[in-house]
Coordinates of C-alpha atoms in Angstrom, one line a residue:
Chain A
M2 CA 112.4 143.2 124.4
S3 CA 115.1 142.0 122.7
S4 CA 115.2 141.2 118.8
T5 CA 117.4 139.0 116.9
E6 CA 117.9 138.7 112.8
Q7 CA 116.9 135.3 112.2
G8 CA 116.3 133.9 109.1
T9 CA 117.0 137.1 107.4
S10 CA 118.2 136.7 103.4
S11 CA 121.7 137.7 103.0
A12 CA 122.2 135.7 99.7
A13 CA 121.8 138.4 96.9
P14 CA 119.1 137.9 94.0
A15 CA 119.7 134.9 91.7
E16 CA 121.1 136.8 88.3
P17 CA 118.7 136.4 85.3
T18 CA 120.7 134.1 83.1
T19 CA 117.9 133.3 79.9
A20 CA 115.5 135.6 78.4
P21 CA 116.1 139.0 78.0
E22 CA 111.7 139.5 79.2
S23 CA 112.8 137.7 82.0
A24 CA 115.4 139.3 83.1
A25 CA 113.1 142.5 83.0
A26 CA 110.4 141.0 85.1
P27 CA 111.3 142.5 88.3
E28 CA 112.2 140.7 91.8
V29 CA 109.5 140.0 94.7
P30 CA 111.4 141.1 97.6
E31 CA 110.8 138.3 100.2
S32 CA 108.5 139.6 103.0
F33 CA 109.5 139.2 106.3
Y34 CA 107.6 137.9 109.9
Y35 CA 108.2 138.0 113.4
V36 CA 107.7 135.0 115.6
H37 CA 108.3 134.7 119.6
G38 CA 108.0 132.3 122.3
K39 CA 107.5 132.8 125.7
D40 CA 110.6 133.9 126.2
K41 CA 109.9 137.0 124.2
V42 CA 112.3 136.8 121.9
V43 CA 111.5 137.9 118.6
H44 CA 112.7 136.4 116.2
K45 CA 113.0 137.5 112.2
V46 CA 111.6 134.4 109.6
S47 CA 110.9 134.8 105.8
A48 CA 107.7 134.3 104.2
G49 CA 108.8 131.1 103.0
A50 CA 110.6 129.4 105.5
L51 CA 107.1 129.8 107.3
Q52 CA 105.5 127.6 105.2
H53 CA 106.5 124.6 106.5
S54 CA 104.4 126.3 109.3
A55 CA 100.4 125.5 107.5
L56 CA 99.2 127.1 111.4
I57 CA 101.8 131.0 110.6
H58 CA 101.1 130.6 106.9
G59 CA 97.2 130.6 107.1
M60 CA 98.3 133.5 109.9
I61 CA 100.0 134.9 107.6
S62 CA 97.3 134.2 104.8
N63 CA 94.0 135.8 106.5
L64 CA 96.4 139.6 107.7
G65 CA 98.1 141.1 104.8
Y66 CA 100.3 143.0 106.9
T67 CA 103.0 144.8 105.5
E68 CA 106.5 144.4 106.4
E69 CA 106.2 147.9 109.5
Q70 CA 102.6 145.9 110.4
A71 CA 104.0 142.4 110.7
K72 CA 107.4 144.3 112.6
A73 CA 104.7 145.5 115.1
N74 CA 102.9 142.2 115.5
P75 CA 104.9 139.6 116.2
F76 CA 103.1 136.4 116.2
P77 CA 103.2 135.5 119.8
F78 CA 103.5 131.7 120.6
E79 CA 103.3 131.9 124.8
N80 CA 103.2 128.0 125.0
I81 CA 106.4 127.5 122.9
D82 CA 110.0 128.2 124.7
G83 CA 112.2 130.0 123.6
D84 CA 114.9 127.7 123.2
I85 CA 112.5 125.5 120.9
L86 CA 111.0 128.5 119.3
Q87 CA 114.6 128.7 118.1
M88 CA 115.3 125.5 117.0
V89 CA 112.0 125.3 115.2
V90 CA 112.9 128.8 113.4
D91 CA 116.6 127.4 112.3
W92 CA 114.6 124.3 110.5
C93 CA 112.3 126.0 108.8
N94 CA 115.4 128.6 107.7
Q95 CA 117.4 125.2 106.8
H96 CA 114.3 124.1 104.8
K97 CA 113.0 126.6 102.9
G98 CA 112.4 126.6 99.2
K99 CA 113.4 122.6 99.4
P100 CA 111.7 119.5 100.3
T101 CA 112.8 117.8 103.3
P102 CA 114.8 114.3 103.4
P103 CA 113.1 111.2 104.8
E104 CA 116.2 111.1 107.4
D105 CA 117.1 114.7 108.5
T106 CA 120.7 114.7 110.1
N107 CA 120.6 118.8 110.6
L108 CA 117.5 118.3 113.2
P109 CA 119.1 119.1 117.0
K110 CA 119.4 116.0 119.2
Q111 CA 118.6 117.1 122.6
K112 CA 116.4 114.1 123.2
E113 CA 115.5 115.7 126.6
K114 CA 113.9 118.8 124.7
L115 CA 112.4 116.2 122.2
F116 CA 109.4 116.1 124.3
D117 CA 108.9 119.7 124.0
L118 CA 109.7 120.3 120.6
V119 CA 107.0 117.5 119.4
L120 CA 104.4 119.3 121.0
A121 CA 105.7 123.0 119.6
V122 CA 105.8 121.8 116.0
N123 CA 102.6 119.6 116.2
Y124 CA 100.8 122.8 117.7
L125 CA 102.5 124.9 115.1
E126 CA 101.2 122.0 112.2
I127 CA 104.7 121.4 110.5
K128 CA 104.0 118.1 109.2
E129 CA 107.8 116.9 108.2
L130 CA 109.3 117.9 111.7
L131 CA 106.4 116.5 113.0
T132 CA 107.2 112.8 111.0
Y133 CA 110.9 113.3 111.7
C134 CA 110.3 114.1 115.5
C135 CA 107.9 111.4 115.7
K136 CA 110.1 109.2 114.2
Q137 CA 113.2 109.6 116.7
V138 CA 110.4 108.9 119.4
A139 CA 109.4 105.7 117.8
M140 CA 113.3 104.8 117.9
M141 CA 113.5 105.0 121.5
V142 CA 111.3 101.8 122.0
K143 CA 113.3 100.0 119.2
G144 CA 113.8 95.9 120.3
K145 CA 112.2 96.7 123.8
S146 CA 109.6 94.4 125.7
P147 CA 106.3 95.8 127.0
E148 CA 107.6 96.9 130.7
E149 CA 110.4 98.4 129.4
I150 CA 108.1 100.1 126.9
R151 CA 105.7 101.5 129.7
E152 CA 108.9 102.5 131.5
I153 CA 110.4 104.4 128.9
W154 CA 107.3 106.2 127.4
M155 CA 106.1 107.1 130.9
I156 CA 103.1 104.6 130.7
P157 CA 101.1 104.1 133.8
T158 CA 99.9 100.5 134.5
D159 CA 96.7 99.5 134.4
A160 CA 96.2 99.8 137.9
E161 CA 97.4 103.5 138.4
D162 CA 95.5 103.9 135.3
E163 CA 92.5 102.9 137.3
A164 CA 93.2 104.3 140.6
A165 CA 93.6 107.6 138.8
E166 CA 90.3 107.5 136.9
K167 CA 88.2 106.4 140.7
E168 CA 89.9 109.6 141.5
A169 CA 88.8 111.8 138.9
K170 CA 85.4 110.1 139.3
K171 CA 85.5 111.2 143.6
R172 CA 86.9 114.6 142.7
A173 CA 83.8 114.9 140.2
G174 CA 81.1 113.9 142.4
K175 CA 82.8 116.0 145.5
E176 CA 82.5 119.3 143.1
A177 CA 79.4 118.0 142.2
A178 CA 78.3 118.1 145.4
G179 CA 79.6 121.1 146.3
E180 CA 78.0 123.3 143.2
T181 CA 74.5 121.4 144.1
A182 CA 75.3 122.8 147.8
A183 CA 76.3 125.9 146.3
A184 CA 73.1 126.1 144.5
A185 CA 70.6 125.1 146.6
G186 CA 72.6 127.8 149.3
D187 CA 71.5 130.3 146.7
A188 CA 67.7 129.2 146.6
K189 CA 67.3 129.8 150.0
Chain B
M29 CA 115.1 90.0 127.1
I30 CA 115.6 91.6 124.2
R31 CA 118.0 94.7 124.6
N32 CA 118.0 97.8 122.9
Y33 CA 121.0 99.0 121.2
F34 CA 119.7 101.6 119.6
Y35 CA 119.1 104.5 122.3
P36 CA 120.5 105.0 125.6
P37 CA 118.6 103.4 128.4
Q38 CA 118.0 106.8 130.4
A39 CA 115.7 108.3 127.9
R40 CA 112.1 108.4 128.9
F41 CA 109.2 110.2 127.7
P42 CA 106.0 111.5 128.3
L43 CA 104.1 109.6 125.1
L44 CA 100.6 109.9 126.3
K45 CA 100.7 113.3 126.9
L46 CA 101.0 114.6 123.1
D47 CA 98.5 115.7 121.3
D48 CA 96.3 112.7 119.1
V49 CA 97.7 113.4 116.4
A50 CA 101.6 113.6 117.7
I51 CA 101.0 110.1 119.1
R52 CA 99.5 108.8 116.1
E53 CA 102.3 109.9 114.2
V54 CA 104.8 107.7 116.4
L55 CA 102.9 104.7 116.2
N56 CA 102.9 104.8 112.8
S57 CA 106.8 105.1 112.6
L58 CA 106.9 102.1 114.9
D59 CA 108.0 99.1 113.7
P60 CA 105.6 96.3 114.0
I61 CA 107.6 94.0 117.0
D62 CA 107.3 97.0 118.6
Y63 CA 104.0 98.3 117.6
I64 CA 102.5 94.2 119.0
N65 CA 104.7 95.3 122.5
F66 CA 103.4 99.0 122.7
S67 CA 99.6 96.8 122.6
K68 CA 100.6 95.1 125.3
A69 CA 102.1 97.7 127.9
S70 CA 99.0 98.3 129.0
K71 CA 95.1 98.6 128.2
A72 CA 95.4 102.3 127.3
C73 CA 97.9 101.3 125.2
R74 CA 96.0 98.3 123.8
I75 CA 93.0 100.7 123.1
L76 CA 95.1 103.0 120.9
S77 CA 96.6 100.3 119.2
T78 CA 93.2 99.4 117.3
V79 CA 92.9 101.7 114.8
K80 CA 96.4 101.2 113.3
T81 CA 96.1 101.1 109.5
S82 CA 96.3 97.9 107.9
C83 CA 99.7 95.5 107.7
K84 CA 100.2 92.0 105.1
V85 CA 101.5 88.9 106.6
I86 CA 103.9 85.8 105.8
L87 CA 103.1 82.5 107.3
I88 CA 105.0 79.6 106.9
F89 CA 104.2 76.3 108.0
M90 CA 107.2 73.7 108.9
D91 CA 107.9 71.7 112.4
F92 CA 108.3 74.9 113.9
P93 CA 106.2 78.3 112.2
V94 CA 107.2 81.8 111.3
F95 CA 105.3 84.4 111.0
C96 CA 106.3 87.5 109.2
I97 CA 104.2 91.1 108.9
Y98 CA 105.1 93.7 107.5
N99 CA 103.9 97.3 106.7
S100 CA 104.5 100.1 103.8
T101 CA 107.9 100.5 105.8
N102 CA 109.2 98.2 108.2
S103 CA 109.3 93.9 107.8
D104 CA 109.4 91.7 110.8
C105 CA 109.5 88.2 111.4
F106 CA 108.6 85.8 114.3
I107 CA 110.6 82.8 114.1
W108 CA 109.6 79.8 116.6
T109 CA 113.1 77.6 117.4
G110 CA 113.7 74.7 119.7
D111 CA 116.5 76.1 120.6
K112 CA 116.5 77.5 124.1
E113 CA 119.1 79.6 124.1
K114 CA 117.7 81.6 121.1
D115 CA 114.8 83.0 122.9
G116 CA 114.0 86.6 122.3
T117 CA 117.6 87.0 120.4
R118 CA 116.8 89.4 117.1
K119 CA 119.1 89.9 113.8
I120 CA 118.5 91.8 111.0
G121 CA 118.3 89.0 107.5
T122 CA 117.8 90.1 104.8
W123 CA 114.7 87.6 102.4
E124 CA 113.8 88.6 98.8
N125 CA 115.7 91.7 98.9
K126 CA 114.5 93.3 102.1
S127 CA 116.1 94.0 104.9
R128 CA 113.6 92.3 108.0
E129 CA 114.1 92.2 111.4
V130 CA 114.0 88.1 112.7
F131 CA 113.0 87.7 116.6
Y132 CA 113.4 84.1 117.6
K133 CA 111.1 82.3 120.0
Y134 CA 111.4 79.7 122.0
S135 CA 108.7 77.1 122.3
E136 CA 109.3 73.6 123.5
N137 CA 107.9 71.6 121.0
S138 CA 106.2 72.1 117.5
L139 CA 102.5 71.8 119.0
N140 CA 103.3 74.9 121.3
A141 CA 105.2 76.8 119.0
M142 CA 101.9 76.2 116.6
Q143 CA 99.6 77.1 119.4
E144 CA 101.6 80.1 120.0
F145 CA 101.4 80.9 116.7
K146 CA 97.9 80.7 116.4
E147 CA 97.3 83.2 119.1
L148 CA 100.0 85.8 118.2
Y149 CA 98.1 85.9 114.8
V150 CA 94.5 86.4 116.8
Y151 CA 95.7 88.7 118.5
V152 CA 97.6 91.2 115.7
R153 CA 94.3 91.1 113.7
S154 CA 92.3 92.0 116.4
L155 CA 95.1 94.9 116.3
M156 CA 95.1 96.1 112.8
G157 CA 94.3 95.0 109.7
V158 CA 95.1 92.0 108.0
E159 CA 95.9 90.7 104.6
I160 CA 97.9 87.2 104.5
D161 CA 100.2 87.9 101.5
Y162 CA 101.0 84.3 101.5
V163 CA 100.8 81.1 102.6
V164 CA 104.4 78.4 102.7
L165 CA 104.0 74.9 103.5
K166 CA 106.7 72.6 103.9
M167 CA 105.1 69.4 104.0
D168 CA 108.4 66.9 104.7
K169 CA 108.2 69.1 108.0
L170 CA 104.8 68.8 108.9
G171 CA 104.5 65.9 109.9
G172 CA 100.7 64.8 108.2
R173 CA 99.6 68.2 110.3
C174 CA 98.2 69.5 106.3
S175 CA 94.4 68.8 107.9
E176 CA 95.4 71.2 111.3
I177 CA 96.2 73.5 108.9
V178 CA 93.3 73.7 106.7
A179 CA 90.8 73.7 109.8
W180 CA 92.9 77.0 110.8
F181 CA 92.9 78.2 107.7
R182 CA 89.1 77.5 107.9
S183 CA 88.4 79.1 110.9
I184 CA 90.2 82.5 110.5
R185 CA 88.0 82.6 107.3
Q186 CA 90.6 84.5 105.7
E187 CA 91.7 84.7 101.5
V188 CA 95.1 83.8 100.8
S189 CA 97.2 85.6 98.4
D190 CA 99.8 83.1 97.1
L191 CA 100.7 79.7 97.6
T192 CA 103.8 77.7 98.2
I193 CA 104.2 74.3 98.6
Y194 CA 107.4 72.5 99.1
G195 CA 108.1 69.1 100.1
T196 CA 109.5 65.9 98.4
N197 CA 107.8 61.8 98.7
Q198 CA 104.5 63.3 99.6
P199 CA 101.0 61.7 99.3
Q200 CA 98.9 63.5 96.2
E201 CA 95.7 62.5 98.3
E202 CA 97.1 65.7 100.8
M203 CA 99.0 67.5 98.1
Q204 CA 95.7 67.5 96.6
Y205 CA 93.6 67.7 99.7
L206 CA 95.1 71.4 100.1
L207 CA 95.2 73.0 96.9
D208 CA 91.0 71.8 97.4
N209 CA 90.5 73.2 100.4
L210 CA 93.3 76.2 101.2
K211 CA 91.6 79.4 98.9
F212 CA 94.5 81.4 97.1
K213 CA 94.1 84.0 94.5
N214 CA 96.8 84.5 93.0
S215 CA 99.6 81.8 92.7
S216 CA 101.1 78.8 93.4
I217 CA 104.1 77.5 93.6
I218 CA 104.3 74.0 94.1
C219 CA 107.9 72.4 94.2
L220 CA 107.3 69.0 95.4
D221 CA 107.7 65.4 94.4
T222 CA 104.4 63.7 95.4
I223 CA 104.0 59.5 95.8
G224 CA 101.6 58.7 92.9
D225 CA 101.0 60.5 89.1
L226 CA 97.8 61.5 89.0
P227 CA 97.3 64.6 87.4
L228 CA 96.9 67.7 89.7
E229 CA 93.4 69.8 89.5
I230 CA 94.9 73.1 89.2
P231 CA 92.7 75.6 89.8
N232 CA 93.1 78.2 86.3
K233 CA 91.6 81.1 87.9
I234 CA 95.4 81.2 89.7
E235 CA 97.7 83.7 88.0
G236 CA 100.7 81.7 87.8
V237 CA 102.1 77.7 89.2
R238 CA 105.0 76.2 88.7
I239 CA 105.7 72.8 89.8
T240 CA 109.4 71.4 90.7
Y241 CA 108.9 67.9 90.2
G242 CA 106.4 67.5 87.1
S243 CA 107.4 63.8 86.7
W244 CA 103.6 62.9 86.2
I245 CA 103.1 66.0 83.9
T246 CA 101.6 64.8 80.3
F247 CA 101.0 67.1 77.2
D248 CA 97.8 67.0 77.1
Y249 CA 97.5 68.7 81.4
V250 CA 99.7 71.7 80.3
M251 CA 97.2 71.6 77.2
R252 CA 94.3 72.2 79.6
L253 CA 95.9 74.7 82.4
E254 CA 95.5 77.9 81.6
I255 CA 97.6 80.3 83.4
S256 CA 99.6 83.0 82.6
R257 CA 102.3 82.4 84.0
M258 CA 103.6 78.4 84.2
A259 CA 106.6 76.7 84.9
F260 CA 106.6 72.9 84.9
N261 CA 110.4 71.3 85.7
S262 CA 111.6 67.6 85.7
T263 CA 108.8 66.1 83.4
Y264 CA 109.3 63.5 80.2
L265 CA 107.6 65.9 77.9
T266 CA 109.3 65.5 74.6
N267 CA 111.0 68.6 72.2
Q268 CA 108.8 67.8 70.3
D269 CA 105.6 68.4 73.0
I270 CA 107.3 71.8 73.7
N271 CA 107.3 72.4 69.8
M272 CA 103.7 71.1 69.1
F273 CA 102.9 74.3 72.8
Y274 CA 104.7 76.5 70.7
K275 CA 103.1 76.4 67.9
S276 CA 99.3 76.4 69.0
W277 CA 100.4 79.2 70.8
M278 CA 101.9 81.1 68.2
K279 CA 98.4 80.3 65.8
M280 CA 96.3 81.7 69.0
Q281 CA 94.9 78.1 69.8
S282 CA 95.9 78.2 73.2
H283 CA 97.3 79.9 76.5
Q284 CA 96.5 83.1 74.9
N285 CA 97.3 84.5 77.9
L286 CA 100.6 83.5 78.4
E287 CA 103.3 85.4 79.8
F288 CA 105.9 83.0 81.0
F289 CA 106.0 79.0 80.2
E290 CA 109.0 77.3 81.8
I291 CA 109.8 73.9 80.8
N292 CA 112.8 71.0 81.5
L293 CA 114.8 69.9 78.2
M294 CA 115.6 66.5 78.3
N295 CA 117.6 67.5 75.3
P296 CA 118.9 71.2 75.2
E297 CA 121.2 70.8 72.4
D298 CA 118.1 70.0 70.0
F299 CA 115.9 72.8 70.8
V300 CA 116.7 75.4 68.0
A301 CA 116.1 72.2 65.6
V302 CA 112.8 70.6 67.1
C303 CA 111.3 73.0 69.6
L304 CA 111.1 75.7 67.1
R305 CA 111.3 73.6 64.2
D306 CA 108.5 75.4 61.4
I307 CA 108.2 78.8 63.9
S308 CA 109.6 81.5 62.1
Y309 CA 112.3 83.4 64.5
E310 CA 114.8 85.9 64.8
I311 CA 118.1 85.4 67.0
I312 CA 118.4 88.2 69.2
P313 CA 121.6 88.4 71.9
P314 CA 120.8 86.3 74.9
I315 CA 118.1 88.1 77.3
P316 CA 120.3 88.0 80.5
E317 CA 118.4 86.4 83.2
P318 CA 114.2 86.4 82.6
L319 CA 114.5 85.1 86.3
P320 CA 116.9 85.9 89.2
N321 CA 119.5 82.9 89.0
Y322 CA 119.2 81.8 85.4
T323 CA 122.2 82.0 83.0
P324 CA 121.4 82.5 79.2
M325 CA 123.1 78.9 77.9
E326 CA 123.1 80.8 73.9
G327 CA 121.1 83.2 71.8
S328 CA 117.7 84.6 72.4
F329 CA 115.0 84.1 69.3
E330 CA 112.2 86.5 69.4
V331 CA 108.4 84.8 67.9
T332 CA 105.9 86.8 66.9
R333 CA 102.2 85.4 67.2
I334 CA 99.6 85.7 64.7
D335 CA 98.0 88.5 66.4
G336 CA 101.6 91.0 65.8
L337 CA 102.0 90.0 70.5
K338 CA 105.9 89.5 70.6
A339 CA 107.3 86.6 72.8
Y340 CA 111.5 86.1 73.7
F341 CA 112.4 82.0 73.6
G342 CA 115.8 80.9 75.2
V343 CA 117.5 78.2 76.6
Y344 CA 118.7 78.9 80.2
D345 CA 120.4 76.9 82.9
G346 CA 118.4 77.7 86.5
P347 CA 119.3 77.0 89.8
D348 CA 118.6 73.6 90.9
P349 CA 116.5 71.5 91.3
Q350 CA 115.3 73.3 87.8
G351 CA 118.7 72.5 85.5
I352 CA 118.2 73.3 81.7
V353 CA 114.8 74.1 80.8
A354 CA 113.0 76.4 78.0
C355 CA 112.0 79.6 79.1
M356 CA 109.5 81.6 76.8
F357 CA 108.3 85.1 78.4
T358 CA 105.7 87.7 76.6
W359 CA 107.9 91.0 78.3
L360 CA 110.9 92.4 78.6
D361 CA 111.3 94.5 81.0
K362 CA 109.5 93.0 84.2
D363 CA 112.1 92.8 87.2
V364 CA 111.3 89.8 88.6
V365 CA 108.9 86.8 88.4
E366 CA 107.0 86.4 91.2
I367 CA 107.0 83.0 90.9
T368 CA 110.2 82.4 92.0
L369 CA 111.0 82.9 95.0
N370 CA 114.1 81.9 97.3
L371 CA 113.3 81.1 100.6
K372 CA 116.9 78.9 101.3
E373 CA 117.5 81.9 104.1
L374 CA 114.4 80.7 106.2
N375 CA 115.4 77.1 106.3

């Protein structure tokens, strides 16, 4: 298993500039967690960056891992491609502790990846990123006719939907018949 | 055919394979026109489209109707036209400080256009919650179809928030018919020159009224109206009448909820001497533009009602056809008075 050091905070803690008593307060060290996607490449991400993901934030809150435990047990997201997870991690790092602007120009522009990105972001429950991605998807059909929308969004026609429904019913019928026959065979 | 200039044609995306939450997020990001077009893509899309939240519409009735639809983020207008070359074209227009996408639909004649307009309204209403924000009637261009429009409003059983009526030399009975039969809850703006000098019966429950051609308006009529925002132009009210109105307000004998009062001045040079006679006031710097496009002509005057409420008086050069007017208002920080509308861009 390979490992990258994504999201490692290299910046020194900010110098205190106010009252001495606040200077005396110890800095809480930032904690890090580890995630990997389908490609098993492990990404080190700070807890601050992961707060964007309601799913991971919930998992972290419940586990109470130490640094060592977290390193030994990266969160596996086998349903997310490695490059997509990398995009998500990058975005979380870029927006760590910051509100997301309405138009986020830092997002990856690869449109062919948009579908997988939306799936991943939705799964990881990253609300702001989902909103932004969905705006991109909506822009695909701006000014299009119903027929063009159907083509761009790969929407089946009514006839195709009906044929698929018939096929599904037929298959369900066959399966039910098969189960009945099997049950009858068992009974014998 | 409307062409997309925003996104490359090769992009394809299996929308319906997304999770419901993501599909809903995409649909909520669509412009109203695109949302309607999506709903027509297939039966499945139609079903998906019917759970969208509410929208507001503006309905404009003239020779060819206009249907504007907007939600919290986007605003689109369908404009029917007799010009075949415009059919299907779209442009970005600005109207009432909002950027709106305008979409032209060709129709052979105004009757067909009206039919398509009604069908579109019914269709949109079947997709989402519709609130009629305001209705504009341009009587000059309606060709006597007021009763048809009233009948349609009755059939859809929806209340209108604001009503604006434009027209010159229109029969007063027809105007009264509209006021009596169209249900509107907030303000009514009547920019109308009627044939006949009988006073229109305007319900006092509305928030504002503007009558641009008010030659029939008398002092008694103004005193009877208890509407909080009133603007009257082209009246024959004298400066003495205006003085009596102001004094009545100061003494809280009438118009206690008045927020705005605009009246044309036949003798603007006598405004201070006559309109403010026997009224204590303080001269303050000119208050710039209580309304868009109004230019202050001299200083403003602060007057205090007997209960302590302050009002600001001033003489303004208003946009045509208002001319020189005296304005009185009881606020200083409201951005725009809603009873002014600029529909020139849609003419």
